[in-house]
mmCIF file of C-alpha atoms and ligand atoms in Angstrom:
data_model
loop_
_atom_site.group_PDB
_atom_site.id
_atom_site.type_symbol
_atom_site.label_atom_id
_atom_site.label_comp_id
_atom_site.label_asym_id
_atom_site.label_seq_id
_atom_site.Cartn_x
_atom_site.Cartn_y
_atom_site.Cartn_z
ATOM 1 C CA MET A 1 -44.492 25.695 -52.225
ATOM 2 C CA GLU A 2 -41.951 23.618 -53.916
ATOM 3 C CA ASN A 3 -39.220 26.324 -54.299
ATOM 4 C CA LEU A 4 -39.278 26.511 -50.714
ATOM 5 C CA ASN A 5 -35.717 26.057 -48.968
ATOM 6 C CA TYR A 6 -36.036 26.047 -45.095
ATOM 7 C CA LYS A 7 -33.951 22.871 -44.908
ATOM 8 C CA GLU A 8 -31.247 24.717 -46.360
ATOM 9 C CA GLU A 9 -31.839 27.928 -43.779
ATOM 10 C CA ILE A 10 -32.459 25.980 -40.569
ATOM 11 C CA GLU A 11 -29.396 23.292 -41.733
ATOM 12 C CA LYS A 12 -27.097 26.724 -41.944
ATOM 13 C CA ALA A 13 -28.414 28.179 -38.450
ATOM 14 C CA THR A 14 -24.898 29.193 -36.581
ATOM 15 C CA SER A 15 -26.878 30.606 -33.623
ATOM 16 C CA GLU A 16 -29.995 30.294 -31.482
ATOM 17 C CA VAL A 17 -31.097 33.428 -32.357
ATOM 18 C CA ILE A 18 -30.827 32.576 -36.388
ATOM 19 C CA LEU A 19 -33.168 29.474 -35.810
ATOM 20 C CA GLU A 20 -35.680 31.689 -33.577
ATOM 21 C CA ASN A 21 -36.168 34.013 -36.263
ATOM 22 C CA LEU A 22 -36.656 30.893 -39.070
ATOM 23 C CA ARG A 23 -39.080 29.876 -36.522
ATOM 24 C CA ILE A 24 -40.724 33.058 -36.669
ATOM 25 C CA LYS A 25 -39.877 33.170 -40.117
ATOM 26 C CA TYR A 26 -42.393 30.069 -40.865
ATOM 27 C CA LEU A 27 -44.310 28.701 -38.043
ATOM 28 C CA GLY A 28 -45.394 32.265 -36.381
ATOM 29 C CA ARG A 29 -48.989 33.402 -36.796
ATOM 30 C CA LYS A 30 -47.646 35.604 -39.445
ATOM 31 C CA GLY A 31 -45.166 33.365 -40.806
ATOM 32 C CA ILE A 32 -45.200 31.070 -44.283
ATOM 33 C CA ILE A 33 -46.991 28.346 -42.483
ATOM 34 C CA ASN A 34 -49.796 30.236 -41.735
ATOM 35 C CA LYS A 35 -50.056 32.043 -45.480
ATOM 36 C CA LEU A 36 -50.010 28.963 -47.357
ATOM 37 C CA PHE A 37 -53.124 28.112 -45.180
ATOM 38 C CA GLU A 38 -54.814 31.477 -46.163
ATOM 39 C CA GLU A 39 -54.839 31.305 -49.462
ATOM 40 C CA ILE A 40 -55.986 27.407 -49.804
ATOM 41 C CA LYS A 41 -59.020 29.282 -48.876
ATOM 42 C CA THR A 42 -58.826 30.534 -52.341
ATOM 43 C CA LEU A 43 -58.657 27.022 -54.062
ATOM 44 C CA PRO A 44 -61.374 25.103 -55.597
ATOM 45 C CA LYS A 45 -63.221 22.589 -52.964
ATOM 46 C CA GLU A 46 -61.730 19.363 -54.104
ATOM 47 C CA LYS A 47 -58.329 20.468 -54.272
ATOM 48 C CA ARG A 48 -58.295 22.136 -50.660
ATOM 49 C CA ARG A 49 -57.829 18.947 -48.519
ATOM 50 C CA GLU A 50 -55.254 17.743 -50.268
ATOM 51 C CA LYS A 51 -53.105 21.241 -49.984
ATOM 52 C CA GLY A 52 -54.031 21.369 -46.673
ATOM 53 C CA GLN A 53 -52.435 18.046 -46.099
ATOM 54 C CA LYS A 54 -48.814 18.735 -47.656
ATOM 55 C CA ILE A 55 -48.669 21.710 -46.185
ATOM 56 C CA ASN A 56 -49.406 20.304 -42.882
ATOM 57 C CA GLU A 57 -46.208 17.245 -43.407
ATOM 58 C CA ILE A 58 -44.360 20.686 -44.265
ATOM 59 C CA LYS A 59 -44.647 22.992 -40.945
ATOM 60 C CA LYS A 60 -44.287 19.471 -39.134
ATOM 61 C CA GLU A 61 -40.739 18.610 -40.964
ATOM 62 C CA ILE A 62 -39.608 22.056 -40.373
ATOM 63 C CA GLU A 63 -40.426 21.849 -36.770
ATOM 64 C CA THR A 64 -38.835 18.909 -36.349
ATOM 65 C CA LEU A 65 -35.504 20.052 -37.993
ATOM 66 C CA ILE A 66 -35.642 23.240 -35.728
ATOM 67 C CA ASP A 67 -35.879 20.872 -32.755
ATOM 68 C CA ARG A 68 -33.102 19.244 -34.402
ATOM 69 C CA LYS A 69 -30.977 21.654 -35.199
ATOM 70 C CA LYS A 70 -31.676 23.112 -31.826
ATOM 71 C CA LYS A 71 -30.694 20.252 -29.968
ATOM 72 C CA GLU A 72 -26.897 20.698 -31.702
ATOM 73 C CA LEU A 73 -26.340 24.306 -31.432
ATOM 74 C CA LYS A 74 -26.803 23.366 -27.636
ATOM 75 C CA LYS A 75 -24.020 20.413 -27.696
ATOM 76 C CA ILE A 76 -22.123 22.898 -29.443
ATOM 77 C CA LYS A 77 -22.188 25.448 -27.099
ATOM 78 C CA LYS A 78 -21.957 23.524 -24.064
ATOM 79 C CA GLU A 79 -18.493 22.247 -25.577
ATOM 80 C CA GLU A 80 -17.544 25.668 -26.591
ATOM 81 C CA PHE A 81 -17.689 26.290 -22.890
ATOM 82 C CA PHE A 82 -15.253 23.536 -21.886
ATOM 83 C CA ASP A 83 -12.647 25.362 -19.808
ATOM 84 C CA SER A 84 -9.793 23.204 -19.953
ATOM 85 C CA THR A 85 -7.641 25.715 -17.716
ATOM 86 C CA LEU A 86 -10.150 24.671 -14.663
ATOM 87 C CA PRO A 87 -8.060 21.862 -12.351
ATOM 88 C CA GLY A 88 -8.990 18.421 -13.209
ATOM 89 C CA LYS A 89 -11.003 16.678 -10.044
ATOM 90 C CA SER A 90 -8.846 13.899 -8.363
ATOM 91 C CA TYR A 91 -10.230 11.153 -6.701
ATOM 92 C CA PRO A 92 -8.324 9.929 -2.950
ATOM 93 C CA LYS A 93 -6.360 6.763 -4.354
ATOM 94 C CA GLY A 94 -4.814 4.854 -1.561
ATOM 95 C CA SER A 95 -1.638 3.335 -1.267
ATOM 96 C CA LEU A 96 0.234 0.244 1.191
ATOM 97 C CA HIS A 97 1.606 1.013 4.318
ATOM 98 C CA PRO A 98 5.057 2.128 4.000
ATOM 99 C CA LEU A 99 6.063 -0.417 6.008
ATOM 100 C CA THR A 100 4.353 -2.990 4.170
ATOM 101 C CA TYR A 101 6.960 -2.213 1.129
ATOM 102 C CA VAL A 102 9.680 -2.603 3.319
ATOM 103 C CA ILE A 103 8.643 -5.638 4.562
ATOM 104 C CA GLU A 104 8.075 -7.067 0.837
ATOM 105 C CA GLU A 105 11.292 -5.684 -0.318
ATOM 106 C CA ILE A 106 13.134 -7.693 3.078
ATOM 107 C CA VAL A 107 11.503 -11.343 2.289
ATOM 108 C CA ASN A 108 11.805 -10.642 -1.523
ATOM 109 C CA ILE A 109 16.300 -10.036 -0.176
ATOM 110 C CA PHE A 110 15.712 -13.428 1.687
ATOM 111 C CA GLN A 111 14.048 -15.460 -1.051
ATOM 112 C CA LYS A 112 16.395 -15.015 -3.866
ATOM 113 C CA ILE A 113 18.536 -17.222 -1.176
ATOM 114 C CA GLY A 114 16.049 -19.692 -0.033
ATOM 115 C CA PHE A 115 14.329 -18.707 2.749
ATOM 116 C CA ILE A 116 10.672 -19.717 3.151
ATOM 117 C CA ARG A 117 8.320 -17.129 4.498
ATOM 118 C CA VAL A 118 6.260 -18.490 6.706
ATOM 119 C CA SER A 119 4.394 -16.489 9.675
ATOM 120 C CA TYR A 120 3.649 -17.777 13.152
ATOM 121 C CA PRO A 121 0.468 -16.989 15.635
ATOM 122 C CA GLU A 122 0.494 -13.199 17.466
ATOM 123 C CA VAL A 123 -1.748 -14.640 20.662
ATOM 124 C CA GLU A 124 0.918 -17.163 21.431
ATOM 125 C CA TRP A 125 1.578 -19.152 24.360
ATOM 126 C CA GLU A 126 4.065 -17.743 27.232
ATOM 127 C CA TYR A 127 6.315 -21.045 26.015
ATOM 128 C CA PHE A 128 6.586 -20.317 22.811
ATOM 129 C CA SER A 129 7.575 -17.438 23.652
ATOM 130 C CA PHE A 130 10.160 -18.682 26.698
ATOM 131 C CA GLU A 131 10.316 -22.130 28.057
ATOM 132 C CA ALA A 132 11.117 -22.774 23.625
ATOM 133 C CA LEU A 133 14.558 -20.215 24.371
ATOM 134 C CA ASN A 134 15.730 -21.407 26.813
ATOM 135 C CA MET A 135 14.239 -19.026 29.224
ATOM 136 C CA PRO A 136 11.899 -21.293 31.962
ATOM 137 C CA LYS A 137 9.365 -20.505 33.869
ATOM 138 C CA GLY A 138 10.738 -16.978 36.815
ATOM 139 C CA HIS A 139 13.887 -16.669 34.775
ATOM 140 C CA PRO A 140 14.981 -12.874 35.119
ATOM 141 C CA ALA A 141 15.990 -12.604 31.110
ATOM 142 C CA ARG A 142 11.766 -12.895 30.790
ATOM 143 C CA ASP A 143 11.742 -9.617 31.633
ATOM 144 C CA ASP A 144 14.095 -8.161 28.802
ATOM 145 C CA PHE A 145 10.785 -8.407 26.914
ATOM 146 C CA GLU A 146 8.010 -6.700 28.308
ATOM 147 C CA THR A 147 5.115 -8.855 27.309
ATOM 148 C CA PHE A 148 1.227 -8.628 27.045
ATOM 149 C CA PHE A 149 -0.470 -10.871 28.938
ATOM 150 C CA ILE A 150 -4.326 -11.685 27.665
ATOM 151 C CA GLU A 151 -7.179 -12.645 30.365
ATOM 152 C CA ALA A 152 -7.615 -16.636 29.648
ATOM 153 C CA LYS A 153 -6.782 -20.078 30.727
ATOM 154 C CA GLU A 154 -3.750 -21.504 31.590
ATOM 155 C CA HIS A 155 -2.632 -23.822 29.205
ATOM 156 C CA GLN A 156 -1.799 -26.607 31.083
ATOM 157 C CA LYS A 157 1.798 -27.624 28.715
ATOM 158 C CA PHE A 158 2.143 -23.836 27.183
ATOM 159 C CA GLY A 159 1.295 -21.557 29.998
ATOM 160 C CA LYS A 160 -0.141 -18.388 29.745
ATOM 161 C CA MET A 161 -1.724 -16.546 26.647
ATOM 162 C CA ILE A 162 0.070 -13.630 25.239
ATOM 163 C CA LEU A 163 0.738 -11.279 22.656
ATOM 164 C CA SER A 164 3.848 -12.546 21.335
ATOM 165 C CA PRO A 165 6.633 -9.957 22.408
ATOM 166 C CA HIS A 166 9.561 -11.438 20.132
ATOM 167 C CA THR A 167 9.718 -13.339 16.220
ATOM 168 C CA SER A 168 11.990 -15.649 17.810
ATOM 169 C CA SER A 169 8.743 -17.471 18.959
ATOM 170 C CA GLY A 170 8.843 -18.519 15.779
ATOM 171 C CA GLN A 171 12.122 -20.644 16.089
ATOM 172 C CA ASN A 172 10.458 -23.522 17.667
ATOM 173 C CA ARG A 173 7.564 -23.738 15.869
ATOM 174 C CA GLU A 174 9.148 -23.610 12.665
ATOM 175 C CA MET A 175 11.441 -26.996 14.488
ATOM 176 C CA GLN A 176 8.278 -28.659 14.919
ATOM 177 C CA ARG A 177 7.003 -27.649 11.741
ATOM 178 C CA VAL A 178 9.927 -29.177 9.478
ATOM 179 C CA LYS A 179 12.936 -31.541 10.002
ATOM 180 C CA PRO A 180 16.320 -29.706 9.021
ATOM 181 C CA PRO A 181 17.272 -27.956 6.697
ATOM 182 C CA ILE A 182 15.711 -25.379 8.039
ATOM 183 C CA ARG A 183 15.576 -21.849 6.027
ATOM 184 C CA MET A 184 13.425 -19.210 7.760
ATOM 185 C CA ILE A 185 12.146 -15.935 7.041
ATOM 186 C CA ASN A 186 9.260 -15.151 9.764
ATOM 187 C CA ILE A 187 8.212 -11.308 9.531
ATOM 188 C CA ALA A 188 5.048 -10.514 11.910
ATOM 189 C CA LYS A 189 3.762 -7.789 14.025
ATOM 190 C CA THR A 190 5.128 -7.729 17.764
ATOM 191 C CA TYR A 191 3.987 -6.627 20.977
ATOM 192 C CA ARG A 192 4.934 -4.813 23.687
ATOM 193 C CA PRO A 193 3.216 -2.809 26.155
ATOM 194 C CA ASN A 194 5.323 0.673 25.497
ATOM 195 C CA TRP A 195 4.187 4.249 24.271
ATOM 196 C CA ASP A 196 6.734 6.251 23.510
ATOM 197 C CA ALA A 197 8.658 8.883 20.853
ATOM 198 C CA THR A 198 10.507 6.074 20.336
ATOM 199 C CA HIS A 199 7.937 2.700 20.943
ATOM 200 C CA THR A 200 5.015 1.733 19.973
ATOM 201 C CA PRO A 201 2.881 -1.337 21.236
ATOM 202 C CA MET A 202 2.351 -2.589 17.897
ATOM 203 C CA PHE A 203 6.098 -3.171 15.763
ATOM 204 C CA HIS A 204 7.733 -5.435 13.487
ATOM 205 C CA GLN A 205 10.263 -7.850 13.813
ATOM 206 C CA PHE A 206 12.046 -10.376 11.015
ATOM 207 C CA GLU A 207 13.755 -13.697 12.440
ATOM 208 C CA GLY A 208 16.438 -15.548 10.675
ATOM 209 C CA LEU A 209 16.885 -18.918 11.166
ATOM 210 C CA CYS A 210 19.189 -21.685 9.517
ATOM 211 C CA ILE A 211 20.098 -25.015 10.498
ATOM 212 C CA ASP A 212 21.446 -27.775 8.911
ATOM 213 C CA LYS A 213 24.710 -29.780 9.652
ATOM 214 C CA ASP A 214 27.986 -27.717 9.548
ATOM 215 C CA ILE A 215 26.254 -24.425 9.894
ATOM 216 C CA ASN A 216 28.748 -21.879 11.757
ATOM 217 C CA ILE A 217 29.265 -18.052 12.879
ATOM 218 C CA THR A 218 30.752 -17.229 8.767
ATOM 219 C CA HIS A 219 27.199 -18.611 7.773
ATOM 220 C CA LEU A 220 25.520 -16.029 9.639
ATOM 221 C CA LYS A 221 27.981 -13.117 9.138
ATOM 222 C CA GLY A 222 27.684 -13.766 4.910
ATOM 223 C CA THR A 223 24.252 -13.901 5.041
ATOM 224 C CA ILE A 224 23.649 -10.308 7.094
ATOM 225 C CA ASP A 225 26.210 -8.749 4.869
ATOM 226 C CA TYR A 226 24.301 -10.056 2.179
ATOM 227 C CA PHE A 227 20.785 -8.593 3.485
ATOM 228 C CA VAL A 228 22.755 -5.376 4.397
ATOM 229 C CA LYS A 229 24.174 -4.735 0.714
ATOM 230 C CA GLU A 230 20.736 -5.200 -0.795
ATOM 231 C CA PHE A 231 19.103 -3.360 1.140
ATOM 232 C CA PHE A 232 21.167 -0.618 2.485
ATOM 233 C CA GLY A 233 23.882 -0.600 -0.935
ATOM 234 C CA LYS A 234 26.693 -1.995 -1.566
ATOM 235 C CA GLU A 235 29.292 0.079 0.285
ATOM 236 C CA ARG A 236 27.813 -0.791 3.673
ATOM 237 C CA THR A 237 29.725 -3.381 5.939
ATOM 238 C CA ILE A 238 29.112 -4.791 9.184
ATOM 239 C CA ARG A 239 30.053 -6.235 12.447
ATOM 240 C CA LEU A 240 29.151 -8.545 15.359
ATOM 241 C CA ARG A 241 29.622 -7.314 18.685
ATOM 242 C CA PRO A 242 29.641 -9.971 21.893
ATOM 243 C CA ALA A 243 26.459 -9.682 23.376
ATOM 244 C CA HIS A 244 23.598 -11.616 25.343
ATOM 245 C CA PHE A 245 20.474 -13.578 24.968
ATOM 246 C CA GLN A 246 19.473 -16.871 26.588
ATOM 247 C CA PHE A 247 18.452 -18.194 22.797
ATOM 248 C CA THR A 248 21.789 -18.037 21.217
ATOM 249 C CA GLU A 249 25.259 -18.996 22.299
ATOM 250 C CA PRO A 250 27.678 -16.878 21.447
ATOM 251 C CA SER A 251 25.278 -13.845 21.268
ATOM 252 C CA PHE A 252 25.992 -10.902 19.115
ATOM 253 C CA GLU A 253 24.810 -6.906 18.508
ATOM 254 C CA ILE A 254 24.723 -6.364 14.723
ATOM 255 C CA ASP A 255 26.340 -2.637 13.636
ATOM 256 C CA VAL A 256 26.177 -1.582 10.026
ATOM 257 C CA SER A 257 28.666 1.068 9.207
ATOM 258 C CA CYS A 258 27.124 4.366 8.918
ATOM 259 C CA GLY A 259 26.053 5.523 5.403
ATOM 260 C CA ILE A 260 27.259 8.827 5.811
ATOM 261 C CA CYS A 261 30.700 8.983 7.183
ATOM 262 C CA LEU A 262 30.928 5.297 6.119
ATOM 263 C CA GLY A 263 32.374 3.575 9.510
ATOM 264 C CA LYS A 264 35.001 6.359 9.847
ATOM 265 C CA GLY A 265 32.764 8.122 12.461
ATOM 266 C CA GLU A 266 33.881 11.648 11.297
ATOM 267 C CA VAL A 267 33.633 13.910 7.836
ATOM 268 C CA ASP A 268 35.704 16.613 7.127
ATOM 269 C CA GLY A 269 37.348 15.874 10.723
ATOM 270 C CA LYS A 270 34.338 16.589 12.824
ATOM 271 C CA LYS A 271 31.932 13.708 14.316
ATOM 272 C CA CYS A 272 29.762 12.038 12.248
ATOM 273 C CA ARG A 273 26.062 13.804 12.819
ATOM 274 C CA VAL A 274 24.223 10.581 12.720
ATOM 275 C CA CYS A 275 26.208 7.593 14.075
ATOM 276 C CA LYS A 276 29.061 9.659 16.277
ATOM 277 C CA SER A 277 31.070 6.425 16.273
ATOM 278 C CA GLY A 278 30.750 5.105 12.346
ATOM 279 C CA TRP A 279 28.864 2.492 13.274
ATOM 280 C CA LEU A 280 24.730 1.823 13.843
ATOM 281 C CA GLU A 281 23.235 -0.418 15.706
ATOM 282 C CA LEU A 282 20.516 -3.333 13.824
ATOM 283 C CA ALA A 283 19.990 -6.029 15.266
ATOM 284 C CA GLY A 284 20.792 -9.476 17.783
ATOM 285 C CA ALA A 285 21.984 -13.172 16.539
ATOM 286 C CA GLY A 286 23.457 -15.743 17.382
ATOM 287 C CA MET A 287 24.429 -19.321 17.515
ATOM 288 C CA VAL A 288 20.807 -21.400 17.965
ATOM 289 C CA HIS A 289 21.295 -22.893 21.958
ATOM 290 C CA PRO A 290 21.790 -26.389 22.164
ATOM 291 C CA ASN A 291 18.647 -26.066 24.180
ATOM 292 C CA VAL A 292 16.731 -24.241 22.039
ATOM 293 C CA LEU A 293 17.931 -26.816 19.261
ATOM 294 C CA LYS A 294 17.056 -29.839 21.769
ATOM 295 C CA MET A 295 13.375 -28.104 22.643
ATOM 296 C CA GLY A 296 12.971 -28.456 18.999
ATOM 297 C CA GLY A 297 13.075 -32.073 18.168
ATOM 298 C CA ILE A 298 16.698 -31.518 16.806
ATOM 299 C CA ASP A 299 19.570 -32.665 17.841
ATOM 300 C CA PRO A 300 22.576 -30.449 18.330
ATOM 301 C CA LYS A 301 25.359 -33.280 18.247
ATOM 302 C CA VAL A 302 24.592 -33.244 14.220
ATOM 303 C CA TYR A 303 22.661 -29.862 13.438
ATOM 304 C CA THR A 304 23.850 -26.335 14.071
ATOM 305 C CA GLY A 305 21.955 -23.685 13.195
ATOM 306 C CA TRP A 306 21.862 -19.804 13.610
ATOM 307 C CA ALA A 307 18.942 -16.769 14.238
ATOM 308 C CA PHE A 308 18.709 -12.970 13.752
ATOM 309 C CA GLY A 309 15.972 -10.229 14.712
ATOM 310 C CA PHE A 310 15.477 -7.675 13.214
ATOM 311 C CA GLY A 311 13.272 -4.378 13.390
ATOM 312 C CA PRO A 312 11.760 -3.599 9.904
ATOM 313 C CA GLU A 313 10.962 -0.451 11.057
ATOM 314 C CA ARG A 314 14.441 0.695 11.959
ATOM 315 C CA CYS A 315 15.374 -1.198 8.587
ATOM 316 C CA MET A 316 13.626 1.519 7.121
ATOM 317 C CA MET A 317 13.897 4.708 9.043
ATOM 318 C CA MET A 318 18.081 3.609 8.499
ATOM 319 C CA ARG A 319 17.403 3.364 4.754
ATOM 320 C CA GLU A 320 15.511 6.699 4.262
ATOM 321 C CA GLU A 321 17.443 8.912 6.786
ATOM 322 C CA MET A 322 14.489 9.769 7.726
ATOM 323 C CA LYS A 323 13.965 12.552 10.592
ATOM 324 C CA ILE A 324 11.237 11.279 12.220
ATOM 325 C CA ASP A 325 10.873 12.707 15.523
ATOM 326 C CA ASP A 326 8.275 10.109 17.106
ATOM 327 C CA ILE A 327 8.092 7.169 15.496
ATOM 328 C CA ARG A 328 4.457 6.967 16.433
ATOM 329 C CA ILE A 329 3.326 8.918 13.804
ATOM 330 C CA LEU A 330 3.889 5.951 11.390
ATOM 331 C CA TYR A 331 0.847 3.983 13.049
ATOM 332 C CA ASN A 332 -1.183 6.598 14.324
ATOM 333 C CA GLY A 333 -3.324 6.539 10.281
ATOM 334 C CA ASP A 334 -2.499 10.328 9.713
ATOM 335 C CA ILE A 335 -3.737 10.810 6.033
ATOM 336 C CA ARG A 336 -0.535 13.145 5.449
ATOM 337 C CA PHE A 337 2.239 11.511 6.423
ATOM 338 C CA LEU A 338 1.046 8.235 4.506
ATOM 339 C CA GLU A 339 0.126 9.783 1.339
ATOM 340 C CA GLN A 340 3.949 10.903 0.636
ATOM 341 C CA PHE A 341 4.858 7.400 -0.026
HETATM 342 N N1 DAH B 401 14.519 -11.488 20.018
HETATM 343 C C1 DAH B 401 15.496 -10.900 20.167
HETATM 344 C C2 DAH B 401 14.391 -9.420 20.291
HETATM 345 O O1 DAH B 401 13.306 -8.970 20.337
HETATM 346 C C3 DAH B 401 15.879 -10.472 18.882
HETATM 347 C C4 DAH B 401 17.160 -11.542 18.249
HETATM 348 C C5 DAH B 401 17.877 -11.531 19.644
HETATM 349 C C6 DAH B 401 16.762 -12.591 18.049
HETATM 350 C C7 DAH B 401 19.227 -12.762 19.027
HETATM 351 C C8 DAH B 401 17.376 -13.558 17.580
HETATM 352 C C9 DAH B 401 18.891 -13.599 17.613
HETATM 353 O O2 DAH B 401 16.928 -14.391 16.417
HETATM 354 O O3 DAH B 401 19.525 -14.148 17.619
HETATM 355 O O4 DAH B 401 15.543 -8.553 21.369
#
């Protein structure tokens, strides 16, 4: 009995078939263990008990060893079947909206030169979007900012409740909040009731406002030139064209030189297919109207300032040279579009 080498045999088994054969060899009906039990009968009575116990112990040990080995082999088998060529499971991973990245970038550019990011109500009073911007009740210029009106009680001083149609409403709010010097960058959602290939009812604007003593147009030009070079590239330049806004005087449209023809308007003797003139329209701006300063509690004889308003959607599309036929794709939640960013 002592020279049974089941331990070694079980240990060396390399497959479940070999293991099963070993089980039959030792534990089977005609197996070694049963044979040993048979032999007990030939022993003197007083030795049978002790021998029987010993054989039982060995039997149990063999069972445990076989069991353990079986599990081990199963595990190896599973590992052997691991097919490393199978494509992995990929889990959907979310990301920020492309415009959120652009907004962060714009804010960083202005923060570097001391502008402070603020945000003001999207659900706003008429007063801040119009009266405070030199557009009194009934003024036709209000029509330019087609507006969503909210069914709510009118405010005695501030008028109707609206969805802010532009970030310029932040100008008066900022003047109320802090005394000059003011360096504001107000990025927010804005709303106008349009829904077509080039308009969404919700879009974004960012409004710059700078008020201090001796502020003039050169500061406005310098700041926008700095932004354009940071955001679009060093080779880009700007130009101001006369325009009209009620809240600035003088007022300008700002153009940026085209990234394809670099302001020349033509490439290899042919009209530039992107801009046709060398310039792309970018934003509105101007020197803050004295009435707007007054309504913000600032003395226009002491302080001057400038303001501008940009559309980050337009900035993004111009920079990335995105050929989007329909701007609504930015906001209709189509994952196939959003996943590309
Ligand atoms: N609020 C204007 C708009 O939505 C844009 C604008 C023009 C903002 C001139 C300004 C500005 O601050 O000075 O069309």
